[in-house]
Amino acid sequence: MNKKIWLSPPHITGEEQKYIQEAFASNWIAPIGPNVDAFEKAICTYTKSKNCTVLSSGTAAIHLALLLLGIQENDEVICPTFTFSATINPVCYLKAKPVFVDSEKDTLNISPTMLEKTIETQIANGKKPKAILLVHIYGMPAKITEIQAIAAKYKIPIIEDAADTLGATYKKQYVGTFGEIGIYSFNGNKIITTSGGGALISKDKKHTEKAKFLATQARDKAVHYQHSEIGYNYRMSNILAGIGRGQLEVLENRIKARRANFAYYKKALSSINEITFTEEQKDSYSNRWLTTIQTDSYERREKIRLLLQKENIESRPLWKPMHLQPVFKNYTAYTNGTAEDLFACGLCLPSGSNLSNVDLKRITNCIKKAF
Ligand SMILES: *Cc1c(COP(=O)(O)O)cnc(C)c1O
């Protein structure tokens, strides 16, 4: 059997060990400590954001972001249908209601036109959305300027789910820093990892401070344990923050490697008209977390996927839209068929920053066999 090629495996340097050892040597084996503080500072420095709170996951960060904006039972939150379920689950933790909006083909992200129509229709129905959960999917920035203008027009705050888009920019500004609150993920499959973890960033210190408070069981200031609010246990461990510090130091290299994967795929498959790629739009710079292709039919996509699987190469269909998920099927959805087409004909290719040219050649040769 050929060596297994994974979709997006962790890529560790060894530098992380230094910070993990410091945690052990100083006995900061806790969800508090010098690595936590330093990792938060490093994220602020890198993304040029003012405030950061690191957490146990990106999902926890989305949950807290919704709480910080005061989202409550029966409130409506606009979400793209073309995303991972982790974007939507926290909306449901709060018994709020996601309103799904379809994507545009350019970026695979929420369609600004559909977004505005949705807001207008919901307002006409007496249900003004309380927030927009803006996702930048697969490392590709959404059309932020247009979306910000719509959000400002209707005075609806934006939470940016930049879970898989750390290091991507729009008009040279880091994605995640545009909204009232932004979140990142450091799950094992993301561009950098702490094995599991997340971050919440904001221009507004009140948000990151409140996030810290809620993430540590909402302890009031008192010598005893005193609580006036429901809290959570969502802080990042000082050991994992050590991994994060080492990983953040090589983020630029990771982006370079993933962008090089995309360039390789595009060149190697350029003669096949039935395969298309998602291109960067004017002003946008993708971290190319995952290279995705679209094919001319479901059958062709499956043919490619199964050929890869036979060669021990992992690939995955693009996201199954949220409005088609059994668990979310009863929520309102504004669709135009784009997300459904992406799901039917699209495929995520192996995109790890540790792929070799030999691996890439093996993958593209295998794909070519489908034609
Ligand atoms: C990974 C991911 C999340 C969840 O982050 P976790 O750290 O795994 O909880 C949320 N949204 C998107 C778009 C993601 O890709």
CSV table of C-alpha atoms and ligand atoms in Angstrom, one decimal:
chain,number,residue,atom,x,y,z
A,1,MET,CA,0.0,0.0,0.0
A,2,ASN,CA,1.2,3.5,-0.9
A,3,LYS,CA,1.9,5.9,2.0
A,4,LYS,CA,-1.3,7.6,3.2
A,5,ILE,CA,-1.7,11.2,2.2
A,6,TRP,CA,-4.0,13.1,4.6
A,7,LEU,CA,-6.2,16.0,3.7
A,8,SER,CA,-4.7,18.5,6.2
A,9,PRO,CA,-2.5,17.0,8.9
A,10,PRO,CA,-0.7,18.9,11.7
A,11,HIS,CA,2.8,20.2,10.8
A,12,ILE,CA,4.9,20.5,13.9
A,13,THR,CA,8.4,22.1,13.9
A,14,GLY,CA,9.9,21.0,17.2
A,15,GLU,CA,10.2,24.6,18.4
A,16,GLU,CA,6.9,24.1,20.2
A,17,GLN,CA,8.8,21.8,22.7
A,18,LYS,CA,10.7,24.7,24.2
A,19,TYR,CA,7.5,26.4,25.3
A,20,ILE,CA,5.9,23.1,26.5
A,21,GLN,CA,9.0,22.4,28.6
A,22,GLU,CA,8.8,25.9,30.1
A,23,ALA,CA,5.2,25.1,31.1
A,24,PHE,CA,6.3,21.9,32.8
A,25,ALA,CA,9.4,23.4,34.4
A,26,SER,CA,7.4,26.2,35.9
A,27,ASN,CA,4.4,24.0,36.8
A,28,TRP,CA,2.0,26.1,34.8
A,29,ILE,CA,-0.1,23.1,33.9
A,30,ALA,CA,-3.3,25.0,34.0
A,31,PRO,CA,-5.6,27.1,31.8
A,32,ILE,CA,-3.6,30.2,32.9
A,33,GLY,CA,0.1,31.0,32.7
A,34,PRO,CA,2.9,32.7,30.7
A,35,ASN,CA,2.3,30.8,27.5
A,36,VAL,CA,-1.4,31.9,27.5
A,37,ASP,CA,-0.5,35.5,27.9
A,38,ALA,CA,2.3,35.4,25.4
A,39,PHE,CA,0.2,33.5,22.8
A,40,GLU,CA,-2.5,36.2,23.1
A,41,LYS,CA,0.1,38.9,22.7
A,42,ALA,CA,1.6,37.2,19.7
A,43,ILE,CA,-1.8,36.8,18.0
A,44,CYS,CA,-2.5,40.5,18.5
A,45,THR,CA,0.9,41.4,17.1
A,46,TYR,CA,0.5,39.2,14.0
A,47,THR,CA,-3.1,40.2,13.1
A,48,LYS,CA,-2.6,43.8,14.3
A,49,SER,CA,-5.7,43.4,16.5
A,50,LYS,CA,-6.0,45.1,19.8
A,51,ASN,CA,-7.3,42.4,22.2
A,52,CYS,CA,-7.3,38.6,22.2
A,53,THR,CA,-8.6,35.9,24.5
A,54,VAL,CA,-7.5,32.3,23.7
A,55,LEU,CA,-10.0,29.5,24.3
A,56,SER,CA,-10.5,25.8,24.2
A,57,SER,CA,-11.8,25.8,20.6
A,58,GLY,CA,-13.1,27.9,17.8
A,59,THR,CA,-16.6,26.6,18.5
A,60,ALA,CA,-16.3,28.0,22.1
A,61,ALA,CA,-15.1,31.3,20.7
A,62,ILE,CA,-18.2,31.5,18.4
A,63,HIS,CA,-20.5,30.6,21.4
A,64,LEU,CA,-18.9,33.4,23.5
A,65,ALA,CA,-19.0,35.9,20.6
A,66,LEU,CA,-22.8,35.3,20.3
A,67,LEU,CA,-23.2,35.7,24.1
A,68,LEU,CA,-21.2,39.0,24.0
A,69,LEU,CA,-23.6,40.4,21.4
A,70,GLY,CA,-26.5,39.5,23.7
A,71,ILE,CA,-28.0,36.8,21.3
A,72,GLN,CA,-30.9,35.2,23.1
A,73,GLU,CA,-33.6,32.6,22.5
A,74,ASN,CA,-35.5,33.1,19.2
A,75,ASP,CA,-33.2,35.8,18.0
A,76,GLU,CA,-32.2,35.3,14.3
A,77,VAL,CA,-28.6,35.1,13.2
A,78,ILE,CA,-27.7,35.2,9.6
A,79,CYS,CA,-25.3,32.5,8.6
A,80,PRO,CA,-24.0,31.1,5.3
A,81,THR,CA,-25.4,27.7,4.5
A,82,PHE,CA,-22.1,26.7,2.9
A,83,THR,CA,-20.0,26.2,6.1
A,84,PHE,CA,-19.0,23.7,8.7
A,85,SER,CA,-21.7,22.8,11.3
A,86,ALA,CA,-19.4,24.3,14.1
A,87,THR,CA,-20.5,27.8,12.8
A,88,ILE,CA,-24.1,27.0,13.4
A,89,ASN,CA,-24.1,24.8,16.5
A,90,PRO,CA,-23.4,27.7,19.0
A,91,VAL,CA,-26.4,29.6,17.6
A,92,CYS,CA,-28.5,26.6,18.6
A,93,TYR,CA,-26.8,26.3,22.0
A,94,LEU,CA,-28.5,29.7,22.7
A,95,LYS,CA,-31.8,28.6,21.2
A,96,ALA,CA,-31.4,31.4,18.7
A,97,LYS,CA,-32.3,30.7,15.0
A,98,PRO,CA,-29.9,30.5,12.2
A,99,VAL,CA,-31.2,32.0,8.9
A,100,PHE,CA,-29.2,30.4,6.1
A,101,VAL,CA,-28.0,32.4,3.0
A,102,ASP,CA,-26.5,30.9,-0.1
A,103,SER,CA,-23.0,31.5,-1.5
A,104,GLU,CA,-21.6,33.3,-4.5
A,105,LYS,CA,-19.4,31.3,-7.0
A,106,ASP,CA,-16.5,33.8,-6.9
A,107,THR,CA,-15.4,33.2,-3.3
A,108,LEU,CA,-17.7,30.4,-2.2
A,109,ASN,CA,-18.7,32.7,0.7
A,110,ILE,CA,-22.0,34.4,1.4
A,111,SER,CA,-23.5,36.3,-1.5
A,112,PRO,CA,-23.7,40.0,-0.7
A,113,THR,CA,-26.8,40.3,-2.9
A,114,MET,CA,-28.6,37.4,-1.3
A,115,LEU,CA,-27.5,38.8,2.1
A,116,GLU,CA,-29.2,42.1,1.5
A,117,LYS,CA,-32.3,40.5,0.1
A,118,THR,CA,-32.5,38.3,3.2
A,119,ILE,CA,-32.2,41.1,5.6
A,120,GLU,CA,-34.9,43.1,3.8
A,121,THR,CA,-37.3,40.2,3.7
A,122,GLN,CA,-36.7,39.3,7.4
A,123,ILE,CA,-37.2,42.9,8.4
A,124,ALA,CA,-40.4,43.1,6.3
A,125,ASN,CA,-41.5,40.0,8.2
A,126,GLY,CA,-40.9,41.8,11.5
A,127,LYS,CA,-37.8,39.7,12.3
A,128,LYS,CA,-34.7,41.9,12.1
A,129,PRO,CA,-31.6,39.7,12.3
A,130,LYS,CA,-29.5,40.3,15.5
A,131,ALA,CA,-26.1,39.4,14.0
A,132,ILE,CA,-24.4,38.3,10.8
A,133,LEU,CA,-22.0,35.3,11.3
A,134,LEU,CA,-19.7,36.0,8.4
A,135,VAL,CA,-17.6,33.0,7.4
A,136,HIS,CA,-14.4,33.0,5.3
A,137,ILE,CA,-14.4,29.5,4.0
A,138,TYR,CA,-11.4,27.3,3.1
A,139,GLY,CA,-9.0,30.3,3.7
A,140,MET,CA,-10.7,32.6,1.2
A,141,PRO,CA,-11.8,36.1,2.3
A,142,ALA,CA,-15.5,37.0,1.7
A,143,LYS,CA,-16.4,40.3,0.0
A,144,ILE,CA,-15.9,42.2,3.2
A,145,THR,CA,-16.3,45.8,2.0
A,146,GLU,CA,-19.7,45.0,0.4
A,147,ILE,CA,-20.9,43.0,3.4
A,148,GLN,CA,-19.7,45.7,5.9
A,149,ALA,CA,-21.7,48.3,3.9
A,150,ILE,CA,-24.8,46.2,4.1
A,151,ALA,CA,-24.3,45.5,7.8
A,152,ALA,CA,-23.8,49.2,8.5
A,153,LYS,CA,-26.9,50.2,6.5
A,154,TYR,CA,-29.1,47.9,8.6
A,155,LYS,CA,-27.1,48.4,11.8
A,156,ILE,CA,-26.4,44.7,12.3
A,157,PRO,CA,-23.1,43.6,14.0
A,158,ILE,CA,-20.8,41.2,12.3
A,159,ILE,CA,-19.0,38.2,13.9
A,160,GLU,CA,-16.3,36.9,11.7
A,161,ASP,CA,-15.8,33.1,11.7
A,162,ALA,CA,-12.2,33.1,10.4
A,163,ALA,CA,-11.6,29.7,11.9
A,164,ASP,CA,-9.7,28.4,8.9
A,165,THR,CA,-8.6,31.8,7.6
A,166,LEU,CA,-5.8,33.0,9.9
A,167,GLY,CA,-3.2,34.9,7.9
A,168,ALA,CA,-5.5,35.7,5.0
A,169,THR,CA,-6.0,39.4,4.2
A,170,TYR,CA,-8.5,41.7,2.5
A,171,LYS,CA,-7.2,45.1,1.4
A,172,LYS,CA,-4.0,44.2,3.3
A,173,GLN,CA,-6.0,43.9,6.6
A,174,TYR,CA,-6.1,40.6,8.4
A,175,VAL,CA,-9.4,38.7,8.1
A,176,GLY,CA,-11.0,38.4,11.5
A,177,THR,CA,-10.3,42.0,12.4
A,178,PHE,CA,-13.1,43.6,10.4
A,179,GLY,CA,-16.1,42.5,12.5
A,180,GLU,CA,-17.1,43.6,16.0
A,181,ILE,CA,-15.7,40.2,17.1
A,182,GLY,CA,-13.5,37.7,15.2
A,183,ILE,CA,-12.7,34.1,15.9
A,184,TYR,CA,-9.9,31.7,14.9
A,185,SER,CA,-9.5,28.0,15.4
A,186,PHE,CA,-6.3,26.0,16.2
A,187,ASN,CA,-7.9,22.6,15.7
A,188,GLY,CA,-5.5,19.8,14.5
A,189,ASN,CA,-6.6,20.2,10.8
A,190,LYS,CA,-6.2,24.0,10.6
A,191,ILE,CA,-3.3,26.0,9.1
A,192,ILE,CA,-1.6,26.1,12.5
A,193,THR,CA,-2.7,24.1,15.5
A,194,THR,CA,-2.6,23.7,19.3
A,195,SER,CA,-4.1,20.2,18.8
A,196,GLY,CA,-7.4,21.9,19.8
A,197,GLY,CA,-8.0,25.6,20.6
A,198,GLY,CA,-9.4,28.9,19.5
A,199,ALA,CA,-9.1,32.6,19.9
A,200,LEU,CA,-11.6,35.5,20.2
A,201,ILE,CA,-10.3,38.9,19.0
A,202,SER,CA,-11.9,42.4,19.1
A,203,LYS,CA,-11.0,46.1,18.9
A,204,ASP,CA,-13.1,46.4,22.0
A,205,LYS,CA,-11.4,45.3,25.2
A,206,LYS,CA,-14.7,45.0,26.9
A,207,HIS,CA,-15.5,42.0,24.7
A,208,THR,CA,-12.2,40.1,25.2
A,209,GLU,CA,-12.3,40.8,29.0
A,210,LYS,CA,-15.9,39.6,29.2
A,211,ALA,CA,-14.9,36.5,27.2
A,212,LYS,CA,-12.2,35.8,29.7
A,213,PHE,CA,-14.7,36.1,32.5
A,214,LEU,CA,-17.3,33.9,31.0
A,215,ALA,CA,-14.6,31.3,29.9
A,216,THR,CA,-13.4,30.9,33.5
A,217,GLN,CA,-16.8,30.1,35.2
A,218,ALA,CA,-17.9,33.8,35.5
A,219,ARG,CA,-16.3,34.3,38.9
A,220,ASP,CA,-17.2,37.6,40.5
A,221,LYS,CA,-14.5,39.6,42.3
A,222,ALA,CA,-14.6,38.1,45.9
A,223,VAL,CA,-12.3,36.0,48.0
A,224,HIS,CA,-14.8,33.1,48.0
A,225,TYR,CA,-16.5,31.7,44.9
A,226,GLN,CA,-19.3,34.1,44.0
A,227,HIS,CA,-21.3,34.0,40.8
A,228,SER,CA,-23.9,36.2,39.3
A,229,GLU,CA,-23.9,34.8,35.8
A,230,ILE,CA,-23.7,31.4,34.1
A,231,GLY,CA,-20.1,30.7,33.2
A,232,TYR,CA,-18.2,28.2,31.0
A,233,ASN,CA,-14.9,26.3,31.2
A,234,TYR,CA,-13.5,27.5,27.9
A,235,ARG,CA,-10.0,28.8,28.6
A,236,MET,CA,-7.0,27.4,26.7
A,237,SER,CA,-4.4,25.3,28.6
A,238,ASN,CA,-1.0,26.9,29.2
A,239,ILE,CA,0.6,23.7,27.6
A,240,LEU,CA,-1.4,24.1,24.4
A,241,ALA,CA,-0.8,27.8,24.3
A,242,GLY,CA,2.9,26.8,24.2
A,243,ILE,CA,2.3,24.8,21.1
A,244,GLY,CA,0.5,27.8,19.6
A,245,ARG,CA,3.5,30.1,20.3
A,246,GLY,CA,5.8,27.8,18.3
A,247,GLN,CA,3.3,27.3,15.5
A,248,LEU,CA,2.6,31.1,15.1
A,249,GLU,CA,6.3,31.6,14.5
A,250,VAL,CA,6.1,29.6,11.3
A,251,LEU,CA,2.6,30.7,10.1
A,252,GLU,CA,4.1,32.6,7.2
A,253,ASN,CA,5.9,29.5,6.0
A,254,ARG,CA,2.7,27.5,6.3
A,255,ILE,CA,0.8,30.0,4.2
A,256,LYS,CA,3.6,29.9,1.6
A,257,ALA,CA,3.5,26.1,1.5
A,258,ARG,CA,-0.3,25.9,1.2
A,259,ARG,CA,-0.3,28.6,-1.6
A,260,ALA,CA,2.4,26.6,-3.4
A,261,ASN,CA,0.2,23.5,-3.2
A,262,PHE,CA,-2.6,25.5,-4.9
A,263,ALA,CA,-0.2,26.8,-7.6
A,264,TYR,CA,1.0,23.2,-8.2
A,265,TYR,CA,-2.5,21.8,-8.6
A,266,LYS,CA,-3.6,24.7,-10.8
A,267,LYS,CA,-0.6,24.2,-13.2
A,268,ALA,CA,-0.6,20.4,-13.2
A,269,LEU,CA,-4.4,20.3,-14.0
A,270,SER,CA,-4.5,23.4,-16.3
A,271,SER,CA,-5.2,21.3,-19.4
A,272,ILE,CA,-8.3,19.8,-18.0
A,273,ASN,CA,-11.2,22.1,-18.8
A,274,GLU,CA,-13.7,20.2,-16.6
A,275,ILE,CA,-11.8,21.3,-13.5
A,276,THR,CA,-12.0,24.8,-12.1
A,277,PHE,CA,-10.4,26.6,-9.1
A,278,THR,CA,-11.5,29.4,-6.8
A,279,GLU,CA,-9.5,32.4,-7.6
A,280,GLU,CA,-8.6,35.3,-5.4
A,281,GLN,CA,-10.6,38.4,-6.0
A,282,LYS,CA,-9.2,41.9,-6.3
A,283,ASP,CA,-7.9,43.0,-2.8
A,284,SER,CA,-8.0,39.5,-1.3
A,285,TYR,CA,-5.1,37.2,-0.3
A,286,SER,CA,-6.0,33.7,0.7
A,287,ASN,CA,-4.1,31.5,3.0
A,288,ARG,CA,-5.1,28.5,0.8
A,289,TRP,CA,-5.9,26.4,3.8
A,290,LEU,CA,-7.6,23.9,1.5
A,291,THR,CA,-7.3,23.7,-2.2
A,292,THR,CA,-10.7,23.0,-3.6
A,293,ILE,CA,-11.7,22.1,-7.2
A,294,GLN,CA,-15.0,22.0,-8.9
A,295,THR,CA,-15.7,19.5,-11.6
A,296,ASP,CA,-18.4,19.3,-14.3
A,297,SER,CA,-20.6,16.7,-12.6
A,298,TYR,CA,-21.3,14.7,-9.5
A,299,GLU,CA,-20.2,11.5,-11.3
A,300,ARG,CA,-16.9,13.0,-12.3
A,301,ARG,CA,-16.3,14.3,-8.7
A,302,GLU,CA,-17.0,10.8,-7.4
A,303,LYS,CA,-14.8,9.2,-10.0
A,304,ILE,CA,-11.9,11.4,-8.9
A,305,ARG,CA,-12.6,10.9,-5.2
A,306,LEU,CA,-12.7,7.1,-5.5
A,307,LEU,CA,-9.6,6.9,-7.6
A,308,LEU,CA,-7.8,8.9,-4.9
A,309,GLN,CA,-9.2,6.7,-2.2
A,310,LYS,CA,-7.9,3.6,-4.0
A,311,GLU,CA,-4.4,5.2,-4.0
A,312,ASN,CA,-4.6,5.8,-0.2
A,313,ILE,CA,-5.1,9.6,-0.8
A,314,GLU,CA,-7.6,11.4,1.4
A,315,SER,CA,-10.0,13.9,-0.3
A,316,ARG,CA,-13.4,15.2,0.8
A,317,PRO,CA,-16.5,16.6,-0.9
A,318,LEU,CA,-17.1,20.3,-0.2
A,319,TRP,CA,-19.3,21.2,2.7
A,320,LYS,CA,-22.8,19.7,2.6
A,321,PRO,CA,-25.0,22.9,2.9
A,322,MET,CA,-26.5,23.4,6.4
A,323,HIS,CA,-30.0,23.8,5.0
A,324,LEU,CA,-29.7,20.1,3.8
A,325,GLN,CA,-28.5,18.8,7.2
A,326,PRO,CA,-31.2,16.8,9.0
A,327,VAL,CA,-30.5,18.7,12.2
A,328,PHE,CA,-31.0,22.2,10.7
A,329,LYS,CA,-33.6,21.4,8.0
A,330,ASN,CA,-36.4,23.4,9.8
A,331,TYR,CA,-34.7,26.7,9.8
A,332,THR,CA,-35.3,29.5,7.2
A,333,ALA,CA,-33.0,29.3,4.2
A,334,TYR,CA,-32.5,31.6,1.2
A,335,THR,CA,-30.9,29.5,-1.5
A,336,ASN,CA,-30.1,29.8,-5.2
A,337,GLY,CA,-28.5,26.4,-5.8
A,338,THR,CA,-24.9,27.5,-5.5
A,339,ALA,CA,-24.1,25.7,-2.3
A,340,GLU,CA,-25.9,22.6,-3.5
A,341,ASP,CA,-23.8,22.6,-6.8
A,342,LEU,CA,-20.6,23.1,-4.8
A,343,PHE,CA,-21.5,20.1,-2.6
A,344,ALA,CA,-22.4,17.9,-5.6
A,345,CYS,CA,-19.4,18.7,-7.9
A,346,GLY,CA,-16.6,20.0,-5.5
A,347,LEU,CA,-13.7,18.3,-3.9
A,348,CYS,CA,-11.1,19.3,-1.3
A,349,LEU,CA,-7.7,18.1,-2.3
A,350,PRO,CA,-4.8,17.2,0.1
A,351,SER,CA,-3.5,20.6,1.2
A,352,GLY,CA,-1.1,20.0,4.1
A,353,SER,CA,1.9,22.3,4.4
A,354,ASN,CA,4.1,19.2,4.7
A,355,LEU,CA,3.2,17.7,1.3
A,356,SER,CA,6.2,17.0,-0.9
A,357,ASN,CA,6.4,17.5,-4.7
A,358,VAL,CA,6.5,13.7,-5.0
A,359,ASP,CA,3.1,13.6,-3.1
A,360,LEU,CA,1.6,16.3,-5.3
A,361,LYS,CA,2.7,14.5,-8.4
A,362,ARG,CA,1.2,11.3,-7.1
A,363,ILE,CA,-2.1,13.1,-6.4
A,364,THR,CA,-2.3,15.0,-9.7
A,365,ASN,CA,-1.4,11.9,-11.8
A,366,CYS,CA,-4.2,10.0,-10.1
A,367,ILE,CA,-6.7,12.9,-10.8
A,368,LYS,CA,-5.7,12.9,-14.5
A,369,LYS,CA,-6.7,9.2,-14.7
A,370,ALA,CA,-10.4,10.3,-14.3
A,371,PHE,CA,-10.2,12.0,-17.8
B,1,LIG,C1,-12.8,24.5,12.2
B,1,LIG,C2,-13.9,25.4,12.0
B,1,LIG,C3,-14.7,25.8,13.1
B,1,LIG,C4,-14.6,25.2,14.5
B,1,LIG,O1,-13.4,25.4,15.1
B,1,LIG,P1,-12.9,24.3,16.3
B,1,LIG,O2,-11.7,24.9,16.8
B,1,LIG,O3,-12.7,23.0,15.6
B,1,LIG,O4,-14.0,24.3,17.3
B,1,LIG,C5,-15.7,26.7,12.9
B,1,LIG,N1,-15.9,27.2,11.7
B,1,LIG,C6,-15.2,26.9,10.6
B,1,LIG,C7,-15.5,27.5,9.3
B,1,LIG,C8,-14.2,25.9,10.7
B,1,LIG,O5,-13.5,25.5,9.7
